[in-house]
mmCIF file of C-alpha atoms in Angstrom:
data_model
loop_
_atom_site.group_PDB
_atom_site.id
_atom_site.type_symbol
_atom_site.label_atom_id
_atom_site.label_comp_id
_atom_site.label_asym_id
_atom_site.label_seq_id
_atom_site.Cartn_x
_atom_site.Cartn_y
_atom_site.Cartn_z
ATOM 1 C CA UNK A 1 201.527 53.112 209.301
ATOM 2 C CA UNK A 2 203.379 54.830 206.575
ATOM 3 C CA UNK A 3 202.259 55.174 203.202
ATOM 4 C CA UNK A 4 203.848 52.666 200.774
ATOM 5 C CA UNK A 5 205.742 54.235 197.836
ATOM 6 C CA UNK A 6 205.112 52.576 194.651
ATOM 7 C CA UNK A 7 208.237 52.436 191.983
ATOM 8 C CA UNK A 8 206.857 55.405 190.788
ATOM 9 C CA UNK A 9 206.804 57.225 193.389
ATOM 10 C CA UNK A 10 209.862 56.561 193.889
ATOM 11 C CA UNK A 11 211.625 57.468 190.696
ATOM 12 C CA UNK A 12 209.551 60.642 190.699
ATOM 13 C CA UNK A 13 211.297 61.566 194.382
ATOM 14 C CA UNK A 14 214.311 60.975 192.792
ATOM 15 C CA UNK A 15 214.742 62.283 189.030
ATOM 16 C CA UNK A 16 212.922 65.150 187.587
ATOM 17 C CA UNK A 17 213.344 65.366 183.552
ATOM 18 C CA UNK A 18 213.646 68.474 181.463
ATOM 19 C CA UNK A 19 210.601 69.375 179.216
ATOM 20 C CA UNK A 20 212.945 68.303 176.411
ATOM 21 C CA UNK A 21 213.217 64.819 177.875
ATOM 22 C CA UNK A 22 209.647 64.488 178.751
ATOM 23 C CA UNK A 23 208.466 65.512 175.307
ATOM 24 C CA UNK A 24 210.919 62.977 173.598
ATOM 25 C CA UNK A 25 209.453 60.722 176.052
ATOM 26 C CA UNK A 26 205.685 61.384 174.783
ATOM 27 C CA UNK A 27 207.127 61.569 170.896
ATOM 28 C CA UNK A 28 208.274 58.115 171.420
ATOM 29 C CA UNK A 29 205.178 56.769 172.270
ATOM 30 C CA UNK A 30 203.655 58.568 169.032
ATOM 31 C CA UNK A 31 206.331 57.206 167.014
ATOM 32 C CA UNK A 32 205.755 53.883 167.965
ATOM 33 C CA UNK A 33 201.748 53.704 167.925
ATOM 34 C CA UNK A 34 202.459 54.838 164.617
ATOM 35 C CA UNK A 35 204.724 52.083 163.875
ATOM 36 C CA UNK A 36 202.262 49.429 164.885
ATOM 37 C CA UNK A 37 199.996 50.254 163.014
ATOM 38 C CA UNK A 38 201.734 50.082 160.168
ATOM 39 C CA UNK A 39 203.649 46.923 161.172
ATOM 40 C CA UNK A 40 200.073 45.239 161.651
ATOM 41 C CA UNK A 41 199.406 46.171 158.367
ATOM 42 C CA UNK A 42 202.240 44.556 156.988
ATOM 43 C CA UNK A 43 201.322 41.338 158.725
ATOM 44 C CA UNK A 44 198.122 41.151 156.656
ATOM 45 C CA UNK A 45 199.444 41.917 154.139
ATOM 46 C CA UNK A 46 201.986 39.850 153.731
ATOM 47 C CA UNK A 47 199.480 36.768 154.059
ATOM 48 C CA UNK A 48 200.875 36.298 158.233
ATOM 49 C CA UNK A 49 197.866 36.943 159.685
ATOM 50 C CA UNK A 50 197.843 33.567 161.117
ATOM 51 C CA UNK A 51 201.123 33.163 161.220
ATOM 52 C CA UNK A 52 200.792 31.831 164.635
ATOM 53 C CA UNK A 53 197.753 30.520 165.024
ATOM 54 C CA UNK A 54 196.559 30.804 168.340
ATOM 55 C CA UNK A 55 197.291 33.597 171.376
ATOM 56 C CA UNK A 56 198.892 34.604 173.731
ATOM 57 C CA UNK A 57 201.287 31.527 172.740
ATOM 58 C CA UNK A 58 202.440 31.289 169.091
ATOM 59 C CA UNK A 59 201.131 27.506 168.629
ATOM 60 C CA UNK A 60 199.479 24.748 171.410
ATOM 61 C CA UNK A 61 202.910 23.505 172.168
ATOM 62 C CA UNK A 62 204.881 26.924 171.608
ATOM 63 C CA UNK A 63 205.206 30.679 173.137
ATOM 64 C CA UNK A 64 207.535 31.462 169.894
ATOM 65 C CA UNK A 65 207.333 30.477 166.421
ATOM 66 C CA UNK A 66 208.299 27.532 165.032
ATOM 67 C CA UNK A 67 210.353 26.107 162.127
ATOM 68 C CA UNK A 68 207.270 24.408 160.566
ATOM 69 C CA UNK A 69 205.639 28.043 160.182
ATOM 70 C CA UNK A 70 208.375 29.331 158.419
ATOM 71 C CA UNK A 71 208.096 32.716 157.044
ATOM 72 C CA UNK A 72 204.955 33.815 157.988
ATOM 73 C CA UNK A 73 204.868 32.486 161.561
ATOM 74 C CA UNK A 74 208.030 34.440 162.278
ATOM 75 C CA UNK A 75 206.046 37.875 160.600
ATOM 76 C CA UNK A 76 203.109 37.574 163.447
ATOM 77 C CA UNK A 77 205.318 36.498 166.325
ATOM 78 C CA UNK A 78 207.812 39.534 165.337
ATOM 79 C CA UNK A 79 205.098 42.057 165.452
ATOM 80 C CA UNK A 80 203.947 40.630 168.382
ATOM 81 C CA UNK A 81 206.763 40.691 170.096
ATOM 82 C CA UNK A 82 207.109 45.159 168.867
ATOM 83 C CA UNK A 83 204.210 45.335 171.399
ATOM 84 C CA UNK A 84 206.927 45.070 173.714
ATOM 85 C CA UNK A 85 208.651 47.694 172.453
ATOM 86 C CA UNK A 86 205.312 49.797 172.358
ATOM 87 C CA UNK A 87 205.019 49.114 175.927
ATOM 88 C CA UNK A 88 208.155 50.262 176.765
ATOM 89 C CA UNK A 89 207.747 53.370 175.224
ATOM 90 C CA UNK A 90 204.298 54.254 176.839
ATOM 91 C CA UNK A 91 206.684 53.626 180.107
ATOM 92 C CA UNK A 92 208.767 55.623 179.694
ATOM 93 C CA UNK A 93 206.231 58.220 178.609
ATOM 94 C CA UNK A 94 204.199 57.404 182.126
ATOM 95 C CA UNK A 95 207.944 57.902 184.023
ATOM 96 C CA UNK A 96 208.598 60.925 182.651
ATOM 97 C CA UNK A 97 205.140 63.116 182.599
ATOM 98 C CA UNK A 98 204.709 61.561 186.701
ATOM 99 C CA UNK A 99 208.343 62.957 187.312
ATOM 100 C CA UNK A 100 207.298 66.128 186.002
ATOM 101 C CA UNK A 101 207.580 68.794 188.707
ATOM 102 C CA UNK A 102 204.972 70.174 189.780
ATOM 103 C CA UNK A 103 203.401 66.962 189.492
ATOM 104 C CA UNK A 104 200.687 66.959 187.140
ATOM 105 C CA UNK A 105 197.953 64.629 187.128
ATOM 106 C CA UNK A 106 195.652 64.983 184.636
ATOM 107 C CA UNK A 107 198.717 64.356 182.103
ATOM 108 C CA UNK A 108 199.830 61.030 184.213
ATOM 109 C CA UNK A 109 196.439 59.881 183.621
ATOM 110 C CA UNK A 110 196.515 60.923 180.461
ATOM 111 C CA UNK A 111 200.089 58.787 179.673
ATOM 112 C CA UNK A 112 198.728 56.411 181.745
ATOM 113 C CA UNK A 113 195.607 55.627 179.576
ATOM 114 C CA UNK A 114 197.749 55.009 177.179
ATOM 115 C CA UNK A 115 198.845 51.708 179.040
ATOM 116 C CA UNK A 116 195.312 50.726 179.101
ATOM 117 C CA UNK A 117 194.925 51.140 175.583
ATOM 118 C CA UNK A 118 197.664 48.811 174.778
ATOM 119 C CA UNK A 119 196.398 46.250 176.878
ATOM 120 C CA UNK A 120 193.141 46.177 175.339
ATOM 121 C CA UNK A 121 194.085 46.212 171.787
ATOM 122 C CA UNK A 122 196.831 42.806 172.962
ATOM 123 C CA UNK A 123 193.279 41.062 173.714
ATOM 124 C CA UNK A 124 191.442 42.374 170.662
ATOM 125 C CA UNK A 125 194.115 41.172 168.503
ATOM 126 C CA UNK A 126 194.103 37.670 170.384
ATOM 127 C CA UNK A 127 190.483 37.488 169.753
ATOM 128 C CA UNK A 128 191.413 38.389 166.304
ATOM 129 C CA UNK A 129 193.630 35.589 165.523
ATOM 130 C CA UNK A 130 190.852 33.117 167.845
ATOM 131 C CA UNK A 131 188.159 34.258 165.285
ATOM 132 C CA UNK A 132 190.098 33.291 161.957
ATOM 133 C CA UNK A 133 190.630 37.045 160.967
ATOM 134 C CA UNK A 134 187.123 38.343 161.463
ATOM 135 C CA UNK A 135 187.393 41.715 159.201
ATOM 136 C CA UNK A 136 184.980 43.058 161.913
ATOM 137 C CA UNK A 137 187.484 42.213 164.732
ATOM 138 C CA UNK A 138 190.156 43.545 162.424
ATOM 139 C CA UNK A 139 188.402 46.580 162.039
ATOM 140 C CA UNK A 140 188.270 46.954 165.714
ATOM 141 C CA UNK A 141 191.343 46.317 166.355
ATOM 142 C CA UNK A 142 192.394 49.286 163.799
ATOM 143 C CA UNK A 143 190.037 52.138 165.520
ATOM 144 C CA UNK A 144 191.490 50.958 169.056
ATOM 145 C CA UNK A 145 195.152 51.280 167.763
ATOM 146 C CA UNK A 146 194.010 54.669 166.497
ATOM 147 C CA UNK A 147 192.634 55.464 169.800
ATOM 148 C CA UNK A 148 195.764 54.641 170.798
ATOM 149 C CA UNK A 149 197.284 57.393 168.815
ATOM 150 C CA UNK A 150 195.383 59.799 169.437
ATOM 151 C CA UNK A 151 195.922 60.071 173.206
ATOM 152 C CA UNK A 152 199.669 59.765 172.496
ATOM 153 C CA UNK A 153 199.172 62.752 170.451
ATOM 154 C CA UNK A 154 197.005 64.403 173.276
ATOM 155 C CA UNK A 155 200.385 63.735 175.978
ATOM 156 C CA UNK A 156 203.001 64.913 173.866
ATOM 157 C CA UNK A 157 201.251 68.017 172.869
ATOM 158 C CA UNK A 158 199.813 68.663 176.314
ATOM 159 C CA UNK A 159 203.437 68.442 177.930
ATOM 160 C CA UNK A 160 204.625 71.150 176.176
ATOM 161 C CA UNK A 161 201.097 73.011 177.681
ATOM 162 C CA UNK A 162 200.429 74.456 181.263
ATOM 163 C CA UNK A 163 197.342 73.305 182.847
ATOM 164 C CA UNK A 164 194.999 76.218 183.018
ATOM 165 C CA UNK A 165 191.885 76.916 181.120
ATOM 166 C CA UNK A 166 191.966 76.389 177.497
ATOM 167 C CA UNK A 167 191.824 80.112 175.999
ATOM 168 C CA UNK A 168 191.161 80.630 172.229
ATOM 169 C CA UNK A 169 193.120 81.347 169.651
ATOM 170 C CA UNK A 170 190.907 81.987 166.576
ATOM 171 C CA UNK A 171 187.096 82.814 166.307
ATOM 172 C CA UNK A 172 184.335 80.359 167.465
ATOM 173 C CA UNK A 173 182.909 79.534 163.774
ATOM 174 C CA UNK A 174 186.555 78.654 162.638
ATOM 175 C CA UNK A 175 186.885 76.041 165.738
ATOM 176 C CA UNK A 176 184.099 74.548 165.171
ATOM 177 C CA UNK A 177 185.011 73.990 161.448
ATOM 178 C CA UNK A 178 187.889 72.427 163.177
ATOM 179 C CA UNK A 179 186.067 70.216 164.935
ATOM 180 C CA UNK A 180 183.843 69.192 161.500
ATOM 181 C CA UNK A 181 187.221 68.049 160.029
ATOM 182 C CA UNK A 182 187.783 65.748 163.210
ATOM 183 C CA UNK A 183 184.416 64.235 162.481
ATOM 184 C CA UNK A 184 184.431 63.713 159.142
ATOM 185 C CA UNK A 185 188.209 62.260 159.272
ATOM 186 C CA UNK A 186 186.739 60.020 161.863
ATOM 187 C CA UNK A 187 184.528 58.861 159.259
ATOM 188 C CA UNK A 188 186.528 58.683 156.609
ATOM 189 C CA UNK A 189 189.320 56.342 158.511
ATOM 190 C CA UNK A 190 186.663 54.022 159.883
ATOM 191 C CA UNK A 191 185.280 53.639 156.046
ATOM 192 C CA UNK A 192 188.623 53.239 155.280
ATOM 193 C CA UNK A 193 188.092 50.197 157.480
ATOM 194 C CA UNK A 194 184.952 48.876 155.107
ATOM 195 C CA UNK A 195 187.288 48.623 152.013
ATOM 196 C CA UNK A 196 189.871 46.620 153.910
ATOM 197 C CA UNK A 197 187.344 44.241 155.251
ATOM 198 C CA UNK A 198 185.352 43.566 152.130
ATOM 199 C CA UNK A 199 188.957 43.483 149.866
ATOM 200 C CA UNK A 200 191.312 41.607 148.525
ATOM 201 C CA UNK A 201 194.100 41.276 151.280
ATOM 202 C CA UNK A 202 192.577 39.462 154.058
ATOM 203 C CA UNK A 203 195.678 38.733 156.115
ATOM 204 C CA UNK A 204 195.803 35.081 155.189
ATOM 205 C CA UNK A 205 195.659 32.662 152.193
ATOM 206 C CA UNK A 206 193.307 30.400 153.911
ATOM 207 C CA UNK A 207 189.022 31.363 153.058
ATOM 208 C CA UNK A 208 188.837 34.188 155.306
ATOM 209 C CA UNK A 209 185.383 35.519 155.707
ATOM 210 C CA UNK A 210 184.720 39.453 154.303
ATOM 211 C CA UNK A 211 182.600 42.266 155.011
ATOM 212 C CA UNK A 212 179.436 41.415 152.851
ATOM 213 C CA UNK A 213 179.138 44.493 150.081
ATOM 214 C CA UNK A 214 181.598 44.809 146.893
ATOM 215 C CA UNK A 215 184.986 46.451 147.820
ATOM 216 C CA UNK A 216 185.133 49.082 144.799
ATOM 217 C CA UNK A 217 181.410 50.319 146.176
ATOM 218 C CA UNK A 218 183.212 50.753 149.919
ATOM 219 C CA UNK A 219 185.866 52.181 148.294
ATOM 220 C CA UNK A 220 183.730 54.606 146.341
ATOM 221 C CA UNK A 221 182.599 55.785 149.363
ATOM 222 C CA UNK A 222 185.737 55.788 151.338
ATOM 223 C CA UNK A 223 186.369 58.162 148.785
ATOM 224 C CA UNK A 224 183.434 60.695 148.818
ATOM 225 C CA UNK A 225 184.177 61.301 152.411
ATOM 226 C CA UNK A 226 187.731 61.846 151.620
ATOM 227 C CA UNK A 227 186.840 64.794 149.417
ATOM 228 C CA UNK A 228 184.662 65.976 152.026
ATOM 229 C CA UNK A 229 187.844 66.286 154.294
ATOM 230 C CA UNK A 230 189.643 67.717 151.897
ATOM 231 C CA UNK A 231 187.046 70.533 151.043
ATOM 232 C CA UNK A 232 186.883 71.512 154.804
ATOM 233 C CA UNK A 233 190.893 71.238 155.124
ATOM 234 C CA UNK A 234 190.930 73.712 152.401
ATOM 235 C CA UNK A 235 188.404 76.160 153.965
ATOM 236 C CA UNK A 236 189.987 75.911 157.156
ATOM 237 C CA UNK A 237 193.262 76.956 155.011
ATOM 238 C CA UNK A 238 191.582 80.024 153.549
ATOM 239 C CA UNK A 239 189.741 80.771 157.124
ATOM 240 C CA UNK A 240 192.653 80.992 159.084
ATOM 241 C CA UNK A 241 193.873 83.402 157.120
ATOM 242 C CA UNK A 242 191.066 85.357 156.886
ATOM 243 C CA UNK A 243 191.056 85.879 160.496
ATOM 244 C CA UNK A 244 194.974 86.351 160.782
ATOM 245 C CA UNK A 245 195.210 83.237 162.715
ATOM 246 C CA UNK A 246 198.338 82.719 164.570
ATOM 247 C CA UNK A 247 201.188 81.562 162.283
ATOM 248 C CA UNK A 248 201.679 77.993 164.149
ATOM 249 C CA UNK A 249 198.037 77.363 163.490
ATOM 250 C CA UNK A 250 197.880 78.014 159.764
ATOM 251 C CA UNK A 251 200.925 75.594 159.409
ATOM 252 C CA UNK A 252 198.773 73.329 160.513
ATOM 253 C CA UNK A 253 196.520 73.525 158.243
ATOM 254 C CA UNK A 254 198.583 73.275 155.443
ATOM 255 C CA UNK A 255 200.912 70.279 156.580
ATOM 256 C CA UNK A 256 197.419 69.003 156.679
ATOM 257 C CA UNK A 257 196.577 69.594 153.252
ATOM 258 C CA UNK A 258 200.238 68.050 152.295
ATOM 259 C CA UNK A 259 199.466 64.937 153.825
ATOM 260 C CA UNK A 260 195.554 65.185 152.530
ATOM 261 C CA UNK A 261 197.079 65.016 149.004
ATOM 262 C CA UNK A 262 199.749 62.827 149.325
ATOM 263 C CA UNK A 263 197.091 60.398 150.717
ATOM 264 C CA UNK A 264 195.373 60.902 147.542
ATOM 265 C CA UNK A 265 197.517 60.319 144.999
ATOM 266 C CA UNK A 266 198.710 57.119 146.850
ATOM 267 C CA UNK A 267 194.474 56.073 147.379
ATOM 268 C CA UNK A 268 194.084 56.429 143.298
ATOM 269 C CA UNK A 269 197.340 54.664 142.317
ATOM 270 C CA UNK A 270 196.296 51.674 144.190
ATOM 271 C CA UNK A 271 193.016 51.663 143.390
ATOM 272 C CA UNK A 272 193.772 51.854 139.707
ATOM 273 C CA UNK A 273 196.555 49.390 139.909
ATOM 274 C CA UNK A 274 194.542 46.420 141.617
ATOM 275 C CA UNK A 275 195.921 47.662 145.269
ATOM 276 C CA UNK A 276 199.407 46.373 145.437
ATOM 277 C CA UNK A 277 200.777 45.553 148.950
ATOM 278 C CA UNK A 278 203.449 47.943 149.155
ATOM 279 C CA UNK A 279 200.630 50.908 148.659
ATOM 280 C CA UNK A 280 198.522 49.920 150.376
ATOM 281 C CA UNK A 281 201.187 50.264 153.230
ATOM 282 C CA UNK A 282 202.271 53.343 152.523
ATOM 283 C CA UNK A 283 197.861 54.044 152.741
ATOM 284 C CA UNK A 284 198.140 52.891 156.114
ATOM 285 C CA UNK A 285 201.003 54.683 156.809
ATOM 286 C CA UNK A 286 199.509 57.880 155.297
ATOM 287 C CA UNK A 287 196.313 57.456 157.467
ATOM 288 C CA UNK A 288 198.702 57.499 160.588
ATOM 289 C CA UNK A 289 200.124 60.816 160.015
ATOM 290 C CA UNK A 290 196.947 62.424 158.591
ATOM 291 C CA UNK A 291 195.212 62.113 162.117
ATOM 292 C CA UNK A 292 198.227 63.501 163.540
ATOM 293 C CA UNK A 293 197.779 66.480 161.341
ATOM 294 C CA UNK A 294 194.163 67.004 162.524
ATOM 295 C CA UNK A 295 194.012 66.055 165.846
ATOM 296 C CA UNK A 296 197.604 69.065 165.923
ATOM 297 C CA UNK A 297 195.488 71.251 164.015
ATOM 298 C CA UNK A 298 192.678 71.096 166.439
ATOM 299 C CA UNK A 299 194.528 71.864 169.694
ATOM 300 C CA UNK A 300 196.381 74.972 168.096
ATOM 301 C CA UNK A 301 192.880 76.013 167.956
ATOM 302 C CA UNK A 302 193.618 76.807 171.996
ATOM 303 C CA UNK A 303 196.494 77.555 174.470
ATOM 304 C CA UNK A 304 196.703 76.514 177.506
ATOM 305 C CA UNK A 305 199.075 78.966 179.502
ATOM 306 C CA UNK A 306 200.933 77.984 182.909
ATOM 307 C CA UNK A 307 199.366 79.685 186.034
ATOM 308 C CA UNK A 308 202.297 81.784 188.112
ATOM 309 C CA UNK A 309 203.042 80.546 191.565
ATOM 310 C CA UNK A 310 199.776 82.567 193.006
ATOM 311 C CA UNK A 311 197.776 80.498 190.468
ATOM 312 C CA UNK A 312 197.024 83.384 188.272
ATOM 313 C CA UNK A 313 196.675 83.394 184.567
ATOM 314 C CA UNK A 314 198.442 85.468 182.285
ATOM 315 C CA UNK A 315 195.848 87.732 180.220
ATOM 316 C CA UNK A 316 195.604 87.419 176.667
ATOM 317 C CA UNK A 317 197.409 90.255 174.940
ATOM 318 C CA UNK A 318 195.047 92.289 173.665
ATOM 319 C CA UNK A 319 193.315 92.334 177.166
ATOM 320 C CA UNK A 320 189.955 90.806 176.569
ATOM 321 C CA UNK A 321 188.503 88.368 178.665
ATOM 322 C CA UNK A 322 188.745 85.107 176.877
ATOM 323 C CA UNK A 323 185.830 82.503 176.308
ATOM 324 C CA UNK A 324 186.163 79.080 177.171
ATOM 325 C CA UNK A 325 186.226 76.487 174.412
ATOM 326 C CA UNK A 326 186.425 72.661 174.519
ATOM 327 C CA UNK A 327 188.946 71.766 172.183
ATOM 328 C CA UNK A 328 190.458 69.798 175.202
#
């Protein structure tokens, strides 16, 4: 009996994209986790948290939103209904990297992941809106669409990649600074996450329960660690250029400290202006593309070079033998 050819399969048989097509593909998917994000954000804060106030259907009676929930029933149902559109971008991201040829299969499980991601956050935020807005389950369902970003990140970078060995491209103690500003930018997003809980926008005007500590200590803190990123994103700046880093790499480390300050200026305004909506969505937005910059600046730490048809690896040019690292 033959094997059975999924739709996949089959389309792959059929079609093989360009690199340019399957990196637009992969971009799209980035563009759009960013966009939900940011879109979620504007449903709390706009007060639509609870627009529709049960899930998956809008209401008991209703899959859409009704007249009687006017404004901010139609908020929540619209960005649920952009989770549609973020699915249909990680499709066409998981068409495109399996229709790759050669086919490649750690990046189809990469793209693939994504999918999975998606579908987890959809029942986080459910239980969100089932829990009246826990700022925990918020909080969760933040760091998961962040997750989600990150391994779009991972497939459109790794596209453009072949799939040997990761090979360095700057000294071991510079990497591994690298890899200090993931972790402390890790840190500082999912503090970022304290402040929103325990503020004043709680995605609804009905009593939504907060995080239990004062929201100018979290943010306080949010913004001690902040500094901390920003001193290592400006000794990674200097270090890279100590070490004549490749000229791809130290742009990376300066749109990082663009967006670092821009991120800034726009965390102080609102703090000192009793956190307005529209910066704190811009915040959110700014968040977004500052984990782009880091997680980019961490993989130019490597190269990944494609194998010639005997499987062989091109040597590095100045002909030493290079040390594996695990920047991914």
């Amino acid at each position: 009996m033959g094997r059975v050819e999924t739709p996949l399969s089959y389309i792959a048989k059929r079609w093989t994209p360009s690199m340019r097509t399957a990196k637009r593909a992969a971009l799209a998917a980035v563009v759009m986790s960013v966009f939900i994000i940011v879109t979620g954000g504007a449903v709390r804060l706009t007060g639509s948290g609870l627009g529709c106030d049960t899930w998956p259907k809008c209401t008991d009676d209703s899959l859409f939103a009704t007249p009687e929930q006017g404004l901010h029933g139609a908020i929540e149902f619209g960005n649920r209904m952009l989770t549609y559109v973020l699915c249909a971008a990680v499709g066409w991201a998981i068409i495109a990297t399996r229709s790759l040829k050669p086919r490649r299969r750690g990046l189809t499980r990469l793209a693939w992941s994504q999918f999975w991601l998606v579908m987890g956050n959809a029942v986080i935020g459910g239980i969100t809106v089932w829990v009246g807005l826990n700022p925990w389950s918020v909080a969760g369902h933040f760091l998961l669409a962040n997750c989600l970003l990150t391994v779009t990140v991972l497939t459109w970078v790794r596209i453009g990649e072949g799939d040997a060995a990761p090979r360095p491209r700057a000294p071991k103690p510079v990497r591994r600074l690298s890899w200090a500003v993931v972790a402390t930018t890790v840190v500082l997003i999912a503090l970022g996450t304290t402040v929103t809980g325990s503020g004043k926008h709680a995605g609804d005007s009905s009593d939504v329960a907060r995080m239990p500590w004062d929201w100018t200590a979290a943010a306080h803190v949010h913004a001690v660690a902040a500094w901390v990123v920003c001193a290592l994103a400006v000794a990674m700046w200097f270090a890279l250029r100590v070490v004549d880093a490749p000229v791809d790499t130290r742009a990376r480390a300066r749109d990082l400290l663009v967006v670092l300050l821009m991120q800034g200026a726009i965390g102080y305004v609102q703090y000192f202006n009793d956190v307005p909506e529209i910066l704190v969505g811009l915040h959110m937005l700014g968040s977004s593309l500052m984990w782009i910059a880091v997680l980019r600046l961490l993989l130019s730490m490597r190269e990944r070079p494609a194998a010639d048809s005997a499987g062989a690896v091109p040597a590095p040019a100045s002909g030493e033998r290079p040390e594996p690292v695990a920047a991914g």
